[in-house]
Coordinates of C-alpha atoms and ligand atoms in Angstrom, one line a residue:
M76 CA -111.3 -130.3 61.8
S77 CA -109.2 -133.7 61.6
P78 CA -107.4 -134.6 58.9
L79 CA -108.7 -137.1 56.1
L80 CA -105.3 -137.9 54.4
P81 CA -101.7 -139.0 56.5
D82 CA -98.8 -137.6 56.9
S83 CA -99.0 -133.4 57.5
T84 CA -101.3 -131.5 54.8
P85 CA -100.3 -128.3 56.5
E86 CA -101.8 -126.4 53.0
S87 CA -104.8 -129.1 52.8
D88 CA -105.9 -128.6 56.1
A89 CA -104.9 -125.0 56.5
L90 CA -107.5 -124.4 53.3
R91 CA -109.9 -127.4 54.3
E92 CA -110.7 -124.9 57.6
R93 CA -110.8 -121.7 55.8
F94 CA -113.9 -123.2 53.4
A95 CA -115.5 -124.4 56.3
R96 CA -115.6 -121.3 57.8
V97 CA -117.1 -119.1 54.6
A98 CA -119.2 -122.0 52.5
M99 CA -122.7 -122.4 52.8
R100 CA -123.4 -124.9 55.4
S101 CA -125.5 -126.8 52.7
A102 CA -121.6 -127.9 51.2
P103 CA -119.8 -130.9 53.1
T104 CA -116.6 -131.3 54.4
P105 CA -114.2 -131.4 51.7
Q106 CA -111.9 -134.4 51.6
A107 CA -109.1 -132.9 50.4
V108 CA -108.1 -129.7 47.8
F109 CA -106.9 -130.3 44.1
A110 CA -104.9 -128.1 42.5
R111 CA -104.3 -129.5 39.2
G112 CA -104.6 -132.3 37.2
E113 CA -103.7 -134.2 34.0
G114 CA -105.1 -137.5 32.2
A115 CA -106.7 -139.5 35.3
Y116 CA -104.6 -137.7 37.7
V117 CA -104.9 -134.7 40.3
W118 CA -102.7 -133.8 42.8
D119 CA -103.4 -132.0 45.8
V120 CA -102.7 -128.5 47.2
D121 CA -99.7 -131.0 49.1
G122 CA -98.2 -132.2 45.7
R123 CA -99.4 -135.5 46.4
R124 CA -101.4 -137.9 43.6
F125 CA -104.6 -139.4 43.1
L126 CA -105.9 -141.7 40.8
D127 CA -109.3 -139.9 39.8
F128 CA -112.0 -142.4 39.4
L129 CA -115.1 -140.2 39.6
A130 CA -114.6 -137.6 37.1
G131 CA -116.2 -134.9 38.8
I132 CA -118.7 -137.6 39.0
A133 CA -119.1 -138.3 35.4
V134 CA -118.1 -134.3 34.1
N135 CA -114.7 -135.0 32.7
A136 CA -115.0 -137.4 29.8
L137 CA -112.1 -136.0 28.6
G138 CA -109.8 -136.8 31.7
H139 CA -108.0 -133.1 33.1
A140 CA -106.1 -131.1 30.9
H141 CA -107.2 -132.5 27.7
P142 CA -104.7 -130.3 25.2
A143 CA -108.0 -130.3 22.7
L144 CA -110.2 -128.6 26.1
V145 CA -107.7 -126.7 27.0
A146 CA -107.3 -125.5 23.7
A147 CA -111.1 -125.2 22.6
V148 CA -111.0 -123.1 26.0
A149 CA -108.2 -120.9 26.1
D150 CA -108.4 -120.0 21.8
Q151 CA -112.6 -119.2 23.0
A152 CA -112.0 -117.0 25.9
A153 CA -108.6 -115.0 23.5
R154 CA -111.3 -114.3 21.2
L155 CA -115.2 -114.1 22.2
I156 CA -116.0 -115.2 25.7
H157 CA -119.5 -114.2 25.5
V158 CA -122.8 -112.3 24.0
S159 CA -126.3 -111.9 24.6
N160 CA -129.1 -114.3 23.0
Y161 CA -130.1 -111.1 20.6
V162 CA -127.1 -112.9 18.5
T163 CA -125.3 -116.1 17.8
T164 CA -121.8 -117.3 17.6
P165 CA -120.3 -120.2 15.2
Q166 CA -119.6 -122.7 18.4
G167 CA -123.3 -122.5 18.8
V168 CA -124.5 -123.3 15.9
D169 CA -121.8 -126.0 15.7
F170 CA -123.0 -127.5 19.4
A171 CA -126.5 -127.6 18.5
E172 CA -125.9 -129.2 15.5
R173 CA -123.7 -131.8 16.8
L174 CA -126.1 -132.9 19.6
V175 CA -129.2 -132.9 16.8
R176 CA -127.0 -135.5 15.2
L177 CA -125.0 -137.5 17.5
T178 CA -128.5 -138.2 19.9
G179 CA -130.7 -139.2 16.2
A180 CA -132.8 -136.3 16.7
G181 CA -133.4 -136.0 13.1
P182 CA -134.4 -133.3 10.6
T183 CA -137.3 -132.0 13.5
G184 CA -134.1 -132.0 16.8
R185 CA -134.0 -128.8 18.0
V186 CA -131.7 -127.4 21.4
Y187 CA -131.8 -125.2 24.0
P188 CA -128.1 -124.5 25.9
A189 CA -128.7 -124.6 29.0
N190 CA -125.3 -123.7 32.0
S191 CA -125.7 -127.2 33.7
G192 CA -128.3 -130.5 34.1
A193 CA -130.6 -128.9 36.8
E194 CA -131.4 -125.9 34.0
A195 CA -131.3 -128.3 31.0
I196 CA -134.5 -129.7 33.4
E197 CA -136.3 -127.2 34.5
A198 CA -136.1 -126.2 30.3
A199 CA -137.7 -130.3 30.4
V200 CA -140.8 -129.7 32.7
K201 CA -141.2 -125.9 31.3
L202 CA -141.8 -128.6 27.7
A203 CA -143.8 -130.8 30.1
R204 CA -145.8 -127.8 30.7
R205 CA -146.5 -126.9 27.6
T206 CA -148.0 -129.9 26.8
G207 CA -150.7 -128.3 28.3
R208 CA -151.2 -131.3 30.1
P209 CA -151.1 -131.3 33.7
R210 CA -149.3 -134.2 35.4
I211 CA -145.6 -135.2 34.9
L212 CA -144.9 -139.4 36.0
A213 CA -141.1 -139.6 37.4
F214 CA -139.7 -142.0 39.4
E215 CA -138.8 -143.4 43.2
N216 CA -135.1 -142.9 43.5
G217 CA -134.1 -140.8 40.7
F218 CA -132.5 -137.6 41.0
H219 CA -132.8 -134.6 38.8
G220 CA -131.3 -131.8 40.6
R221 CA -131.8 -129.2 43.0
T222 CA -133.5 -126.1 41.8
M223 CA -137.5 -126.6 42.2
G224 CA -139.0 -127.5 39.3
A225 CA -135.9 -130.2 39.3
L226 CA -136.9 -131.0 43.0
A227 CA -140.4 -131.8 42.0
V228 CA -139.4 -134.3 40.0
T229 CA -136.4 -136.1 41.8
G230 CA -137.8 -139.1 43.8
K231 CA -135.9 -138.6 47.0
P232 CA -138.2 -137.4 49.3
A233 CA -135.9 -136.6 51.9
L234 CA -134.4 -134.4 49.7
R235 CA -137.6 -132.8 48.7
E236 CA -139.3 -132.1 52.2
P237 CA -137.4 -129.3 53.3
F238 CA -138.4 -127.5 50.5
E239 CA -142.2 -127.8 50.8
P240 CA -144.3 -127.1 48.7
M241 CA -143.5 -128.1 46.2
L242 CA -144.7 -127.8 42.1
P243 CA -148.0 -130.0 41.9
G244 CA -149.1 -132.8 39.3
V245 CA -145.8 -135.0 40.0
D246 CA -145.7 -138.5 40.9
H247 CA -143.2 -141.0 41.7
L248 CA -143.5 -144.5 40.8
P249 CA -142.1 -147.7 41.4
T250 CA -139.7 -148.1 38.6
D251 CA -141.7 -151.2 37.0
R252 CA -144.3 -151.2 34.2
A253 CA -147.2 -152.8 36.1
A254 CA -147.1 -149.3 38.0
L255 CA -146.6 -146.9 34.7
E256 CA -149.2 -148.7 32.9
E257 CA -151.7 -147.9 35.9
A258 CA -150.5 -144.6 36.7
M259 CA -150.5 -143.1 32.4
G260 CA -153.7 -142.0 30.9
D261 CA -154.4 -139.1 28.7
D262 CA -154.0 -136.5 31.5
V263 CA -149.9 -137.4 31.7
A264 CA -147.7 -134.9 29.8
A265 CA -144.6 -136.6 30.3
V266 CA -142.8 -139.7 31.7
L267 CA -139.4 -138.9 32.7
L268 CA -136.5 -141.3 33.5
E269 CA -133.1 -141.8 33.9
P270 CA -131.7 -144.7 32.1
I271 CA -129.2 -146.2 34.8
K272 CA -129.9 -143.7 38.0
G273 CA -126.6 -142.9 38.9
E274 CA -127.9 -141.0 42.3
A275 CA -129.5 -143.6 43.7
G276 CA -126.2 -145.9 43.0
V277 CA -126.0 -146.8 39.9
V278 CA -129.2 -148.7 39.1
P279 CA -130.1 -149.5 35.5
L280 CA -134.0 -149.8 34.7
P281 CA -135.1 -153.3 34.8
D282 CA -134.7 -154.6 31.2
G283 CA -137.6 -153.7 28.7
F284 CA -138.8 -150.7 30.7
L285 CA -137.8 -148.1 28.3
T286 CA -139.4 -150.4 25.6
A287 CA -142.5 -150.4 27.5
A288 CA -141.9 -146.2 28.7
R289 CA -142.1 -145.6 25.2
E290 CA -144.6 -148.1 23.9
L291 CA -147.2 -146.3 27.1
T292 CA -145.7 -142.7 26.0
R293 CA -147.3 -143.2 22.6
Q294 CA -150.3 -144.9 23.3
H295 CA -151.7 -141.8 25.4
G296 CA -149.7 -139.0 23.6
A297 CA -146.8 -138.1 26.2
L298 CA -143.6 -136.9 26.0
L299 CA -141.0 -139.5 26.6
I300 CA -138.2 -137.7 28.2
A301 CA -134.3 -139.5 28.9
D302 CA -132.6 -137.4 31.7
E303 CA -128.9 -138.6 30.2
I304 CA -127.5 -136.0 32.6
Q305 CA -124.7 -138.7 34.1
T306 CA -125.1 -141.7 31.5
G307 CA -124.9 -139.1 28.2
A308 CA -122.0 -138.2 25.9
G309 CA -120.7 -141.9 25.8
R310 CA -120.2 -142.9 29.2
T311 CA -122.1 -146.2 28.8
G312 CA -120.9 -147.6 25.9
D313 CA -123.3 -145.7 23.9
W314 CA -123.5 -142.1 22.8
F315 CA -126.6 -142.3 24.5
A316 CA -127.5 -144.7 27.3
V317 CA -131.0 -145.0 25.5
Q318 CA -130.0 -146.7 22.4
H319 CA -128.9 -149.6 24.4
E320 CA -132.5 -151.1 23.9
G321 CA -133.1 -148.7 20.4
V322 CA -135.5 -146.5 22.2
T323 CA -135.7 -142.8 20.7
P324 CA -137.0 -140.2 23.5
D325 CA -139.4 -137.0 22.2
A326 CA -136.3 -135.2 24.7
W327 CA -132.9 -135.6 26.2
V328 CA -131.5 -134.0 28.7
L329 CA -127.7 -133.5 29.2
A330 CA -125.1 -131.6 31.1
K331 CA -122.0 -132.7 33.2
G332 CA -120.2 -134.7 29.9
I333 CA -120.8 -132.7 27.5
G334 CA -118.9 -129.9 28.7
G335 CA -115.7 -132.3 29.7
G336 CA -116.0 -129.9 32.7
V337 CA -117.0 -126.4 31.3
P338 CA -120.3 -126.0 32.9
V339 CA -123.2 -126.2 30.0
G340 CA -126.3 -128.4 29.5
A341 CA -128.8 -128.7 27.1
L342 CA -132.5 -130.3 26.4
V343 CA -132.5 -131.5 22.5
T344 CA -135.8 -132.2 21.1
T345 CA -137.2 -133.9 18.1
G346 CA -140.9 -134.0 16.5
A347 CA -143.8 -132.6 18.0
A348 CA -141.7 -132.0 21.2
S349 CA -139.8 -129.7 19.0
D350 CA -142.9 -127.1 18.2
L351 CA -144.3 -127.1 22.6
F352 CA -141.8 -123.6 23.1
T353 CA -143.0 -120.7 20.9
L354 CA -140.7 -117.3 20.8
G355 CA -140.1 -116.0 24.7
Q356 CA -141.3 -119.1 26.6
H357 CA -137.8 -119.5 27.7
G358 CA -134.4 -118.4 27.9
S359 CA -131.1 -117.6 30.1
T360 CA -128.3 -115.0 30.1
F361 CA -125.4 -117.4 29.4
G362 CA -127.1 -120.4 27.8
G363 CA -125.1 -121.2 24.6
N364 CA -122.4 -118.4 24.8
P365 CA -119.3 -119.6 23.1
L366 CA -117.0 -120.0 25.6
A367 CA -119.5 -123.2 27.1
T368 CA -120.8 -124.3 23.7
G369 CA -117.4 -124.0 21.6
A370 CA -115.6 -126.1 24.6
A371 CA -118.3 -128.6 24.7
S372 CA -118.0 -129.4 20.9
A373 CA -114.5 -129.3 21.4
V374 CA -115.3 -132.2 23.7
L375 CA -117.6 -134.1 21.9
A376 CA -115.5 -134.2 18.1
E377 CA -112.7 -135.4 20.7
I378 CA -115.0 -138.4 22.0
E379 CA -115.8 -139.2 18.3
R380 CA -112.3 -138.8 17.0
A381 CA -111.0 -141.3 19.0
D382 CA -113.2 -143.4 19.5
L383 CA -114.4 -143.2 23.6
V384 CA -117.3 -144.5 23.2
G385 CA -116.0 -147.7 22.1
N386 CA -113.6 -147.2 24.8
A387 CA -116.1 -146.9 27.5
R388 CA -117.6 -149.9 26.3
R389 CA -114.3 -152.5 26.3
R390 CA -113.2 -151.4 29.4
G391 CA -115.8 -150.7 31.2
V392 CA -115.9 -154.2 30.6
E393 CA -112.2 -155.1 31.7
L394 CA -113.4 -153.0 34.8
R395 CA -116.1 -155.5 36.0
E396 CA -114.7 -159.0 35.4
A397 CA -111.5 -157.4 37.4
I398 CA -113.7 -156.0 40.1
L399 CA -115.3 -159.1 40.2
G400 CA -112.1 -161.2 39.6
L401 CA -110.5 -159.7 43.5
D402 CA -113.3 -162.2 44.6
S403 CA -113.5 -160.0 47.4
P404 CA -116.4 -160.9 50.2
L405 CA -116.9 -157.3 50.2
V406 CA -118.3 -157.0 46.5
T407 CA -121.6 -158.9 45.3
E408 CA -122.1 -157.2 42.1
V409 CA -121.1 -154.7 39.9
R410 CA -123.9 -152.9 38.8
G411 CA -124.2 -150.3 35.0
R412 CA -122.6 -150.4 31.4
G413 CA -119.9 -148.9 29.7
L414 CA -118.0 -146.7 32.5
L415 CA -120.7 -146.0 35.0
L416 CA -120.3 -148.3 37.2
G417 CA -121.8 -149.4 40.9
V418 CA -120.0 -151.5 42.6
G419 CA -122.7 -153.3 45.1
L420 CA -121.2 -154.2 48.7
S421 CA -122.7 -157.0 51.5
A422 CA -122.3 -154.5 53.8
E423 CA -122.6 -150.9 54.6
A424 CA -118.7 -150.2 54.3
A425 CA -119.0 -147.9 51.0
P426 CA -117.9 -144.4 52.7
R427 CA -115.4 -146.6 54.5
V428 CA -114.2 -148.1 51.2
V429 CA -114.3 -144.6 49.9
D430 CA -111.9 -142.4 52.7
E431 CA -109.7 -146.0 52.4
A432 CA -109.7 -145.0 48.9
M433 CA -108.7 -141.5 49.4
R434 CA -105.7 -142.4 52.2
R435 CA -104.3 -144.7 49.2
G436 CA -104.4 -142.0 45.9
L437 CA -107.8 -142.9 44.7
I438 CA -110.9 -141.0 43.9
V439 CA -114.2 -142.9 43.9
N440 CA -117.7 -141.9 45.4
A441 CA -120.3 -143.6 47.8
P442 CA -123.7 -142.4 46.5
N443 CA -125.4 -145.0 49.4
A444 CA -123.5 -147.2 52.0
T445 CA -123.9 -150.0 49.8
T446 CA -122.6 -149.0 46.7
I447 CA -119.2 -147.3 45.3
R448 CA -119.7 -145.7 42.0
L449 CA -116.8 -145.5 39.9
A450 CA -117.3 -142.9 36.9
P451 CA -113.8 -142.6 35.6
P452 CA -112.5 -140.6 32.3
L453 CA -113.5 -142.2 29.1
T454 CA -109.8 -141.8 28.2
I455 CA -108.6 -144.1 30.6
G456 CA -106.4 -147.8 29.8
D457 CA -104.1 -150.6 30.9
A458 CA -102.1 -148.7 33.0
E459 CA -105.2 -146.8 35.1
I460 CA -107.3 -150.0 35.2
A461 CA -104.1 -151.7 36.4
E462 CA -103.4 -149.1 39.2
F463 CA -107.2 -149.1 40.1
I464 CA -107.4 -152.5 40.9
T465 CA -104.7 -152.8 42.9
L466 CA -105.4 -149.6 45.1
F467 CA -109.2 -150.6 45.0
A468 CA -108.5 -154.3 46.5
E469 CA -106.3 -152.8 49.3
S470 CA -109.1 -150.4 49.6
L471 CA -111.6 -152.9 50.2
K472 CA -109.6 -155.0 52.6
A473 CA -109.0 -152.6 54.6
A474 CA -112.0 -151.2 54.9
A475 CA -113.6 -154.9 55.4
Ligands
PLP782 C1 -129.6 -137.7 36.0 C2 -128.9 -136.8 36.6 N1 -129.5 -135.6 36.4 C3 -129.9 -133.9 37.2 C4 -128.3 -133.9 37.8 C5 -128.3 -132.3 38.2 O1 -127.0 -132.1 37.4 P1 -126.9 -130.3 38.0 O2 -125.7 -131.3 39.4 O3 -125.8 -130.1 37.1 O4 -127.9 -129.6 38.5 C6 -128.1 -135.3 38.0 C7 -126.5 -134.7 38.5 O5 -125.7 -135.4 39.6 C8 -127.6 -136.4 37.8 O6 -126.9 -136.7 37.7

């Protein structure tokens, strides 16, 4: 395996080779081998420092080793890690109450705790089935996860085809109002959408689309389900990205940032959607366990306490301006909101930019050949932005 990083990297290379021998073939070749992190930085096993502007793909909302999250995990691990879901814990109750409050689900709000994004989507797909209607409308290029239900609603044929036949009844539409209007009918159980399509390259919905989807689902008695797995928990400069258009869906699907790195997900419902599951119709061994929900509550509390939603909004504007200010011939636009940004490139150079950035100690990623995705911790400030801009400018030049 050829070393990706400059200088000799004995420990990293040995571990990458061991990984390549034992990891399932579905895993990509690891770009690096990390040993520890602090704030917006991680260090690899050879001691090199990296500025982390990907945050585990929009996960480490508080950055690495944040004292509030470390203390919550350590205290909870010492007290009670897991009990069955025949019982509950203060952490499980607090987690659910927080999500009901933060989403604005209101007095009818209910929460199903999951362990990942895909699992939370599975719960949403089952919820849609409980309407008794056969069809789910999702969107081309959308991404909802890799388990079979989540894959069926994912709008990328190349990911689905090796695993066909899929769950029946799912249509993938272009993201425009006319297509949605035409596909809508009283046999539609749910419309499932990402407010900003992260894996597609940080592509926001067209202006007004979310509002139109809300109106059409209401007219036809269908559920509007917002996949906020990547956009939620403050990342876009609102607690949840649907708030940007003032839309309240029937259900929010959450994961990634709500746990700050601890695996946790959730399906939150409001109104009639909260009554669709009846006793025993869904569940999970680990879902809602006190280690995960205690960690998530600590993350959500810290986002609130430190106004990291406001920070994401402000830093997002600064980052966008600084990137456009580079006047790089490779950069055509900056999409997205808050700290979920997609830098559009004029050529298929994104993988090269990622490699050049890694060599300089900067982590970003390329969801497609013409986009660099930025999803740094919500805690970043002036120093991290200044360092990012220097490293990113060099990486763009080297990759051009
Ligand atoms: C919008 C969206 N939905 C669902 C998922 C799947 O989440 P997980 O990888 O935790 O299963 C992802 C992951 O990237 C995502 O971005």
